[in-house]
Amino acid sequence: MATTKAFLSALRGARRARPAALAAALAVFAALAPAPLPAQTTTATPPVLAPSSAGDIPWLSNLLEALKPGVDTSLPESTRAMTERLERQLNEGKAAETLAEIDERLAADTQKSPDTTNAQLLFLKARALNQLDRREEAKAIYRDMTQRFPELPEPWNNLAALEVADGRLDQAKVALEMAIRTAPDYAVARENLGDLYIMLAARSYDAAGKLNPGEDAARQKGTETRKLLEPSPSPESQPRTP
């Protein structure tokens, strides 16, 4: 129990704002296509993934989902190494075998100490489930974590990510508001909520355009609104000159 408290204390004290670049195109509010995730550093600050390729759901469905607690340096080295290895396996797309190992480890931990929960493993399990298109099960883990770890805003953030992936923007808004209520100084959730409002505005403009096809104003507003969610060109994406 002391280790869990130390982990939570370290996590709450270390936050990182997500990258400024947002994902490409607010194309459709459909299911998130799973893809191997880029390697992440493992530090006391929750690492953040860069937006994925064009055509995916916007940032909220693939950026927030990766937020998770960093490694607690008070844990034994073997446990730290195990967590890093499982994360690497997920980054390599080995979700099925990783999930099986996580379940085995969680069961063993429960037998040894029924009152202690490894929050890192729960986050990794939810990631594995999402990669396997078992999104509802991943959501259930995040909802459960909001009850077991009420001081953590990350589970609400992650739940919002999966709600966006399912096109449930209103439910995502509620989840992000809960993240902010849990940790008012959590800048990540506040910025994400602002971007979610942009998504909601674009959706509303689209609906207005369909209701009044002869009027282009709403459609133009929707187009301009979506531009706010387009990623800024990175130096790597610019043509190289001799």
PDB file of C-alpha atoms in Angstrom:
ATOM      1  CA  MET A   1       0.000   0.000   0.000  1.00  0.00           C
ATOM      2  CA  ALA A   2       2.898   2.335   0.772  1.00  0.00           C
ATOM      3  CA  THR A   3       4.263   1.774  -2.735  1.00  0.00           C
ATOM      4  CA  THR A   4       0.907   2.625  -4.304  1.00  0.00           C
ATOM      5  CA  LYS A   5       0.660   5.816  -2.252  1.00  0.00           C
ATOM      6  CA  ALA A   6       4.183   6.804  -3.249  1.00  0.00           C
ATOM      7  CA  PHE A   7       3.355   6.138  -6.907  1.00  0.00           C
ATOM      8  CA  LEU A   8       0.195   8.261  -6.755  1.00  0.00           C
ATOM      9  CA  SER A   9       2.035  11.070  -4.993  1.00  0.00           C
ATOM     10  CA  ALA A  10       4.767  11.090  -7.626  1.00  0.00           C
ATOM     11  CA  LEU A  11       2.235  10.984 -10.446  1.00  0.00           C
ATOM     12  CA  ARG A  12       0.153  13.856  -9.113  1.00  0.00           C
ATOM     13  CA  GLY A  13       3.234  16.005  -8.767  1.00  0.00           C
ATOM     14  CA  ALA A  14       4.455  15.567 -12.321  1.00  0.00           C
ATOM     15  CA  ARG A  15       2.494  16.653 -15.373  1.00  0.00           C
ATOM     16  CA  ARG A  16       3.486  17.432 -18.914  1.00  0.00           C
ATOM     17  CA  ALA A  17       1.523  19.494 -21.422  1.00  0.00           C
ATOM     18  CA  ARG A  18       0.868  17.587 -24.632  1.00  0.00           C
ATOM     19  CA  PRO A  19       2.528  18.638 -27.903  1.00  0.00           C
ATOM     20  CA  ALA A  20       1.103  21.684 -29.643  1.00  0.00           C
ATOM     21  CA  ALA A  21       0.556  19.846 -32.892  1.00  0.00           C
ATOM     22  CA  LEU A  22      -2.940  18.433 -33.286  1.00  0.00           C
ATOM     23  CA  ALA A  23      -3.924  15.468 -35.415  1.00  0.00           C
ATOM     24  CA  ALA A  24      -4.834  15.889 -39.064  1.00  0.00           C
ATOM     25  CA  ALA A  25      -8.445  16.358 -40.212  1.00  0.00           C
ATOM     26  CA  LEU A  26     -11.678  16.178 -38.312  1.00  0.00           C
ATOM     27  CA  ALA A  27     -12.907  13.810 -41.034  1.00  0.00           C
ATOM     28  CA  VAL A  28     -15.458  11.551 -39.383  1.00  0.00           C
ATOM     29  CA  PHE A  29     -16.406  10.519 -35.912  1.00  0.00           C
ATOM     30  CA  ALA A  30     -15.859   6.804 -36.455  1.00  0.00           C
ATOM     31  CA  ALA A  31     -13.956   3.967 -34.822  1.00  0.00           C
ATOM     32  CA  LEU A  32     -10.268   4.521 -34.145  1.00  0.00           C
ATOM     33  CA  ALA A  33      -8.128   2.279 -36.347  1.00  0.00           C
ATOM     34  CA  PRO A  34      -5.522   0.634 -34.100  1.00  0.00           C
ATOM     35  CA  ALA A  35      -1.938   1.079 -35.193  1.00  0.00           C
ATOM     36  CA  PRO A  36       1.454   0.419 -33.619  1.00  0.00           C
ATOM     37  CA  LEU A  37       2.296   3.324 -31.350  1.00  0.00           C
ATOM     38  CA  PRO A  38       5.639   5.129 -31.461  1.00  0.00           C
ATOM     39  CA  ALA A  39       8.092   4.405 -28.699  1.00  0.00           C
ATOM     40  CA  GLN A  40       7.575   6.363 -25.523  1.00  0.00           C
ATOM     41  CA  THR A  41       9.994   7.442 -22.867  1.00  0.00           C
ATOM     42  CA  THR A  42       9.286   6.142 -19.383  1.00  0.00           C
ATOM     43  CA  THR A  43       9.674   8.872 -16.813  1.00  0.00           C
ATOM     44  CA  ALA A  44       7.832  10.215 -13.791  1.00  0.00           C
ATOM     45  CA  THR A  45       5.879  12.479 -16.142  1.00  0.00           C
ATOM     46  CA  PRO A  46       3.065  10.897 -18.186  1.00  0.00           C
ATOM     47  CA  PRO A  47       4.469  10.666 -21.742  1.00  0.00           C
ATOM     48  CA  VAL A  48       2.384  11.933 -24.646  1.00  0.00           C
ATOM     49  CA  LEU A  49       2.142  10.450 -28.120  1.00  0.00           C
ATOM     50  CA  ALA A  50       2.452  12.584 -31.219  1.00  0.00           C
ATOM     51  CA  PRO A  51      -0.626  12.645 -33.459  1.00  0.00           C
ATOM     52  CA  SER A  52      -0.874   9.740 -35.862  1.00  0.00           C
ATOM     53  CA  SER A  53      -1.215   9.825 -39.629  1.00  0.00           C
ATOM     54  CA  ALA A  54      -3.853  11.689 -41.593  1.00  0.00           C
ATOM     55  CA  GLY A  55      -7.240  10.062 -41.744  1.00  0.00           C
ATOM     56  CA  ASP A  56      -7.353   9.018 -38.100  1.00  0.00           C
ATOM     57  CA  ILE A  57      -9.788  10.457 -35.601  1.00  0.00           C
ATOM     58  CA  PRO A  58      -8.411  13.776 -34.304  1.00  0.00           C
ATOM     59  CA  TRP A  59      -5.961  14.144 -31.421  1.00  0.00           C
ATOM     60  CA  LEU A  60      -8.391  13.240 -28.663  1.00  0.00           C
ATOM     61  CA  SER A  61      -8.947   9.707 -29.894  1.00  0.00           C
ATOM     62  CA  ASN A  62      -5.298   8.732 -30.267  1.00  0.00           C
ATOM     63  CA  LEU A  63      -3.302  11.227 -28.218  1.00  0.00           C
ATOM     64  CA  LEU A  64      -5.050  11.160 -24.876  1.00  0.00           C
ATOM     65  CA  GLU A  65      -5.384   7.411 -24.874  1.00  0.00           C
ATOM     66  CA  ALA A  66      -1.648   7.081 -24.391  1.00  0.00           C
ATOM     67  CA  LEU A  67      -1.491   9.186 -21.243  1.00  0.00           C
ATOM     68  CA  LYS A  68      -0.562   6.946 -18.355  1.00  0.00           C
ATOM     69  CA  PRO A  69       1.429   7.028 -15.145  1.00  0.00           C
ATOM     70  CA  GLY A  70       5.188   6.949 -15.487  1.00  0.00           C
ATOM     71  CA  VAL A  71       7.438   4.503 -13.726  1.00  0.00           C
ATOM     72  CA  ASP A  72       7.549   4.726  -9.944  1.00  0.00           C
ATOM     73  CA  THR A  73      11.244   4.569  -9.089  1.00  0.00           C
ATOM     74  CA  SER A  74      10.389   3.195  -5.642  1.00  0.00           C
ATOM     75  CA  LEU A  75       9.260  -0.073  -7.234  1.00  0.00           C
ATOM     76  CA  PRO A  76      11.709  -2.985  -7.442  1.00  0.00           C
ATOM     77  CA  GLU A  77      13.877  -2.991 -10.539  1.00  0.00           C
ATOM     78  CA  SER A  78      12.277  -6.214 -11.798  1.00  0.00           C
ATOM     79  CA  THR A  79       8.837  -4.624 -11.746  1.00  0.00           C
ATOM     80  CA  ARG A  80      10.091  -1.521 -13.517  1.00  0.00           C
ATOM     81  CA  ALA A  81      11.754  -3.622 -16.188  1.00  0.00           C
ATOM     82  CA  MET A  82       8.594  -5.662 -16.624  1.00  0.00           C
ATOM     83  CA  THR A  83       6.472  -2.550 -17.113  1.00  0.00           C
ATOM     84  CA  GLU A  84       8.875  -1.126 -19.694  1.00  0.00           C
ATOM     85  CA  ARG A  85       8.978  -4.428 -21.565  1.00  0.00           C
ATOM     86  CA  LEU A  86       5.178  -4.680 -21.698  1.00  0.00           C
ATOM     87  CA  GLU A  87       4.998  -1.130 -22.984  1.00  0.00           C
ATOM     88  CA  ARG A  88       7.514  -1.902 -25.718  1.00  0.00           C
ATOM     89  CA  GLN A  89       5.461  -4.923 -26.734  1.00  0.00           C
ATOM     90  CA  LEU A  90       2.367  -2.737 -27.085  1.00  0.00           C
ATOM     91  CA  ASN A  91       4.333  -0.229 -29.126  1.00  0.00           C
ATOM     92  CA  GLU A  92       5.285  -3.108 -31.415  1.00  0.00           C
ATOM     93  CA  GLY A  93       1.628  -4.098 -31.849  1.00  0.00           C
ATOM     94  CA  LYS A  94       1.831  -7.288 -29.766  1.00  0.00           C
ATOM     95  CA  ALA A  95      -1.420  -6.547 -27.959  1.00  0.00           C
ATOM     96  CA  ALA A  96      -2.771 -10.095 -27.562  1.00  0.00           C
ATOM     97  CA  GLU A  97       0.290 -11.613 -25.911  1.00  0.00           C
ATOM     98  CA  THR A  98       0.821  -8.498 -23.811  1.00  0.00           C
ATOM     99  CA  LEU A  99      -2.758  -8.608 -22.562  1.00  0.00           C
ATOM    100  CA  ALA A 100      -2.391 -12.258 -21.550  1.00  0.00           C
ATOM    101  CA  GLU A 101       0.749 -11.479 -19.570  1.00  0.00           C
ATOM    102  CA  ILE A 102      -0.831  -8.435 -17.910  1.00  0.00           C
ATOM    103  CA  ASP A 103      -3.847 -10.476 -16.805  1.00  0.00           C
ATOM    104  CA  GLU A 104      -1.546 -13.160 -15.390  1.00  0.00           C
ATOM    105  CA  ARG A 105       0.480 -10.577 -13.495  1.00  0.00           C
ATOM    106  CA  LEU A 106      -2.592  -8.797 -12.126  1.00  0.00           C
ATOM    107  CA  ALA A 107      -4.006 -12.109 -10.891  1.00  0.00           C
ATOM    108  CA  ALA A 108      -0.725 -12.966  -9.177  1.00  0.00           C
ATOM    109  CA  ASP A 109      -0.558  -9.526  -7.563  1.00  0.00           C
ATOM    110  CA  THR A 110      -4.113  -9.894  -6.275  1.00  0.00           C
ATOM    111  CA  GLN A 111      -3.260 -13.197  -4.647  1.00  0.00           C
ATOM    112  CA  LYS A 112      -0.202 -11.727  -2.932  1.00  0.00           C
ATOM    113  CA  SER A 113      -1.821  -8.468  -1.854  1.00  0.00           C
ATOM    114  CA  PRO A 114      -5.594  -8.171  -2.421  1.00  0.00           C
ATOM    115  CA  ASP A 115      -5.648  -4.550  -1.216  1.00  0.00           C
ATOM    116  CA  THR A 116      -2.966  -3.311  -3.620  1.00  0.00           C
ATOM    117  CA  THR A 117      -3.532  -2.454  -7.292  1.00  0.00           C
ATOM    118  CA  ASN A 118      -0.839  -1.772  -9.887  1.00  0.00           C
ATOM    119  CA  ALA A 119      -2.240   1.271 -11.673  1.00  0.00           C
ATOM    120  CA  GLN A 120       0.440   1.085 -14.360  1.00  0.00           C
ATOM    121  CA  LEU A 121      -0.672  -2.404 -15.373  1.00  0.00           C
ATOM    122  CA  LEU A 122      -4.291  -1.267 -15.534  1.00  0.00           C
ATOM    123  CA  PHE A 123      -3.371   1.553 -17.919  1.00  0.00           C
ATOM    124  CA  LEU A 124      -1.380  -0.849 -20.074  1.00  0.00           C
ATOM    125  CA  LYS A 125      -4.251  -3.345 -20.060  1.00  0.00           C
ATOM    126  CA  ALA A 126      -6.649  -0.682 -21.307  1.00  0.00           C
ATOM    127  CA  ARG A 127      -4.212   0.192 -24.106  1.00  0.00           C
ATOM    128  CA  ALA A 128      -3.960  -3.461 -25.099  1.00  0.00           C
ATOM    129  CA  LEU A 129      -7.733  -3.865 -25.131  1.00  0.00           C
ATOM    130  CA  ASN A 130      -8.140  -0.787 -27.293  1.00  0.00           C
ATOM    131  CA  GLN A 131      -5.576  -2.088 -29.784  1.00  0.00           C
ATOM    132  CA  LEU A 132      -7.591  -5.306 -29.955  1.00  0.00           C
ATOM    133  CA  ASP A 133     -10.794  -3.329 -30.745  1.00  0.00           C
ATOM    134  CA  ARG A 134     -12.219  -4.213 -27.333  1.00  0.00           C
ATOM    135  CA  ARG A 135     -12.942  -0.582 -26.606  1.00  0.00           C
ATOM    136  CA  GLU A 136     -15.872  -1.087 -24.241  1.00  0.00           C
ATOM    137  CA  GLU A 137     -13.690  -3.211 -21.983  1.00  0.00           C
ATOM    138  CA  ALA A 138     -11.015  -0.529 -22.056  1.00  0.00           C
ATOM    139  CA  LYS A 139     -13.612   2.064 -21.115  1.00  0.00           C
ATOM    140  CA  ALA A 140     -14.727  -0.115 -18.213  1.00  0.00           C
ATOM    141  CA  ILE A 141     -11.168  -0.153 -16.867  1.00  0.00           C
ATOM    142  CA  TYR A 142     -10.931   3.637 -16.988  1.00  0.00           C
ATOM    143  CA  ARG A 143     -14.317   4.030 -15.325  1.00  0.00           C
ATOM    144  CA  ASP A 144     -13.245   1.631 -12.594  1.00  0.00           C
ATOM    145  CA  MET A 145     -10.014   3.572 -12.113  1.00  0.00           C
ATOM    146  CA  THR A 146     -11.952   6.812 -11.590  1.00  0.00           C
ATOM    147  CA  GLN A 147     -13.479   5.103  -8.555  1.00  0.00           C
ATOM    148  CA  ARG A 148     -10.359   3.352  -7.259  1.00  0.00           C
ATOM    149  CA  PHE A 149      -8.054   6.316  -7.828  1.00  0.00           C
ATOM    150  CA  PRO A 150     -10.361   9.361  -7.532  1.00  0.00           C
ATOM    151  CA  GLU A 151      -7.366  11.700  -7.240  1.00  0.00           C
ATOM    152  CA  LEU A 152      -6.132  10.866 -10.756  1.00  0.00           C
ATOM    153  CA  PRO A 153      -7.421  12.888 -13.741  1.00  0.00           C
ATOM    154  CA  GLU A 154      -5.755  10.614 -16.321  1.00  0.00           C
ATOM    155  CA  PRO A 155      -8.454   7.907 -16.347  1.00  0.00           C
ATOM    156  CA  TRP A 156     -11.063  10.560 -17.175  1.00  0.00           C
ATOM    157  CA  ASN A 157      -8.797  11.837 -19.966  1.00  0.00           C
ATOM    158  CA  ASN A 158      -8.384   8.353 -21.381  1.00  0.00           C
ATOM    159  CA  LEU A 159     -12.086   7.656 -21.154  1.00  0.00           C
ATOM    160  CA  ALA A 160     -12.719  10.858 -23.111  1.00  0.00           C
ATOM    161  CA  ALA A 161     -10.325   9.637 -25.803  1.00  0.00           C
ATOM    162  CA  LEU A 162     -12.271   6.431 -26.309  1.00  0.00           C
ATOM    163  CA  GLU A 163     -15.597   8.256 -26.294  1.00  0.00           C
ATOM    164  CA  VAL A 164     -14.357  10.454 -29.153  1.00  0.00           C
ATOM    165  CA  ALA A 165     -13.218   7.354 -31.012  1.00  0.00           C
ATOM    166  CA  ASP A 166     -16.825   6.157 -30.811  1.00  0.00           C
ATOM    167  CA  GLY A 167     -18.165   9.543 -31.940  1.00  0.00           C
ATOM    168  CA  ARG A 168     -19.617  10.302 -28.492  1.00  0.00           C
ATOM    169  CA  LEU A 169     -18.396  13.882 -28.205  1.00  0.00           C
ATOM    170  CA  ASP A 170     -20.901  14.886 -25.536  1.00  0.00           C
ATOM    171  CA  GLN A 171     -19.795  12.017 -23.297  1.00  0.00           C
ATOM    172  CA  ALA A 172     -16.170  12.952 -23.939  1.00  0.00           C
ATOM    173  CA  LYS A 173     -16.943  16.494 -22.810  1.00  0.00           C
ATOM    174  CA  VAL A 174     -18.357  15.207 -19.522  1.00  0.00           C
ATOM    175  CA  ALA A 175     -15.271  13.056 -18.952  1.00  0.00           C
ATOM    176  CA  LEU A 176     -12.876  15.955 -19.590  1.00  0.00           C
ATOM    177  CA  GLU A 177     -14.865  18.187 -17.272  1.00  0.00           C
ATOM    178  CA  MET A 178     -14.517  15.528 -14.589  1.00  0.00           C
ATOM    179  CA  ALA A 179     -10.748  15.422 -15.195  1.00  0.00           C
ATOM    180  CA  ILE A 180     -10.612  19.179 -14.615  1.00  0.00           C
ATOM    181  CA  ARG A 181     -12.814  18.935 -11.541  1.00  0.00           C
ATOM    182  CA  THR A 182     -10.469  16.274 -10.175  1.00  0.00           C
ATOM    183  CA  ALA A 183      -7.347  18.354 -10.895  1.00  0.00           C
ATOM    184  CA  PRO A 184      -8.102  22.008 -11.710  1.00  0.00           C
ATOM    185  CA  ASP A 185      -4.428  22.619 -12.529  1.00  0.00           C
ATOM    186  CA  TYR A 186      -4.328  19.796 -15.102  1.00  0.00           C
ATOM    187  CA  ALA A 187      -3.485  21.866 -18.194  1.00  0.00           C
ATOM    188  CA  VAL A 188      -3.701  18.892 -20.559  1.00  0.00           C
ATOM    189  CA  ALA A 189      -7.410  18.376 -19.911  1.00  0.00           C
ATOM    190  CA  ARG A 190      -8.164  22.094 -20.186  1.00  0.00           C
ATOM    191  CA  GLU A 191      -6.474  22.372 -23.578  1.00  0.00           C
ATOM    192  CA  ASN A 192      -8.122  19.172 -24.748  1.00  0.00           C
ATOM    193  CA  LEU A 193     -11.527  20.445 -23.684  1.00  0.00           C
ATOM    194  CA  GLY A 194     -10.964  23.594 -25.708  1.00  0.00           C
ATOM    195  CA  ASP A 195     -10.212  21.508 -28.779  1.00  0.00           C
ATOM    196  CA  LEU A 196     -13.253  19.360 -28.108  1.00  0.00           C
ATOM    197  CA  TYR A 197     -15.407  22.493 -28.185  1.00  0.00           C
ATOM    198  CA  ILE A 198     -14.011  23.128 -31.673  1.00  0.00           C
ATOM    199  CA  MET A 199     -15.086  19.620 -32.697  1.00  0.00           C
ATOM    200  CA  LEU A 200     -18.555  20.212 -31.279  1.00  0.00           C
ATOM    201  CA  ALA A 201     -18.800  23.522 -33.146  1.00  0.00           C
ATOM    202  CA  ALA A 202     -17.832  21.849 -36.432  1.00  0.00           C
ATOM    203  CA  ARG A 203     -20.446  19.163 -35.866  1.00  0.00           C
ATOM    204  CA  SER A 204     -23.101  21.790 -35.196  1.00  0.00           C
ATOM    205  CA  TYR A 205     -22.190  23.726 -38.351  1.00  0.00           C
ATOM    206  CA  ASP A 206     -22.441  20.507 -40.351  1.00  0.00           C
ATOM    207  CA  ALA A 207     -25.908  19.841 -38.970  1.00  0.00           C
ATOM    208  CA  ALA A 208     -26.991  23.381 -39.796  1.00  0.00           C
ATOM    209  CA  GLY A 209     -25.702  23.011 -43.345  1.00  0.00           C
ATOM    210  CA  LYS A 210     -27.685  19.807 -43.870  1.00  0.00           C
ATOM    211  CA  LEU A 211     -30.847  21.422 -42.552  1.00  0.00           C
ATOM    212  CA  ASN A 212     -30.437  24.376 -44.893  1.00  0.00           C
ATOM    213  CA  PRO A 213     -28.631  23.094 -48.017  1.00  0.00           C
ATOM    214  CA  GLY A 214     -29.201  26.315 -49.940  1.00  0.00           C
ATOM    215  CA  GLU A 215     -27.235  28.376 -47.436  1.00  0.00           C
ATOM    216  CA  ASP A 216     -23.440  28.094 -47.590  1.00  0.00           C
ATOM    217  CA  ALA A 217     -22.603  30.149 -44.494  1.00  0.00           C
ATOM    218  CA  ALA A 218     -22.804  27.253 -42.037  1.00  0.00           C
ATOM    219  CA  ARG A 219     -20.833  24.970 -44.333  1.00  0.00           C
ATOM    220  CA  GLN A 220     -18.095  27.577 -44.722  1.00  0.00           C
ATOM    221  CA  LYS A 221     -17.937  28.065 -40.962  1.00  0.00           C
ATOM    222  CA  GLY A 222     -17.558  24.328 -40.527  1.00  0.00           C
ATOM    223  CA  THR A 223     -14.675  24.274 -42.998  1.00  0.00           C
ATOM    224  CA  GLU A 224     -12.911  27.169 -41.293  1.00  0.00           C
ATOM    225  CA  THR A 225     -13.481  25.638 -37.868  1.00  0.00           C
ATOM    226  CA  ARG A 226     -11.821  22.386 -38.908  1.00  0.00           C
ATOM    227  CA  LYS A 227      -8.711  24.276 -39.945  1.00  0.00           C
ATOM    228  CA  LEU A 228      -8.127  25.054 -36.273  1.00  0.00           C
ATOM    229  CA  LEU A 229      -7.590  21.336 -35.680  1.00  0.00           C
ATOM    230  CA  GLU A 230      -5.122  20.811 -38.514  1.00  0.00           C
ATOM    231  CA  PRO A 231      -1.547  20.136 -37.408  1.00  0.00           C
ATOM    232  CA  SER A 232       1.090  22.771 -37.952  1.00  0.00           C
ATOM    233  CA  PRO A 233       3.695  21.699 -40.520  1.00  0.00           C
ATOM    234  CA  SER A 234       6.713  20.253 -38.760  1.00  0.00           C
ATOM    235  CA  PRO A 235      10.272  20.873 -39.968  1.00  0.00           C
ATOM    236  CA  GLU A 236      10.526  17.174 -40.846  1.00  0.00           C
ATOM    237  CA  SER A 237       7.528  17.449 -43.184  1.00  0.00           C
ATOM    238  CA  GLN A 238       8.959  20.381 -45.123  1.00  0.00           C
ATOM    239  CA  PRO A 239      10.755  19.722 -48.433  1.00  0.00           C
ATOM    240  CA  ARG A 240      14.511  19.610 -48.023  1.00  0.00           C
ATOM    241  CA  THR A 241      16.512  22.053 -50.143  1.00  0.00           C
ATOM    242  CA  PRO A 242      20.088  21.565 -51.288  1.00  0.00           C
TER     243      PRO A 242
END
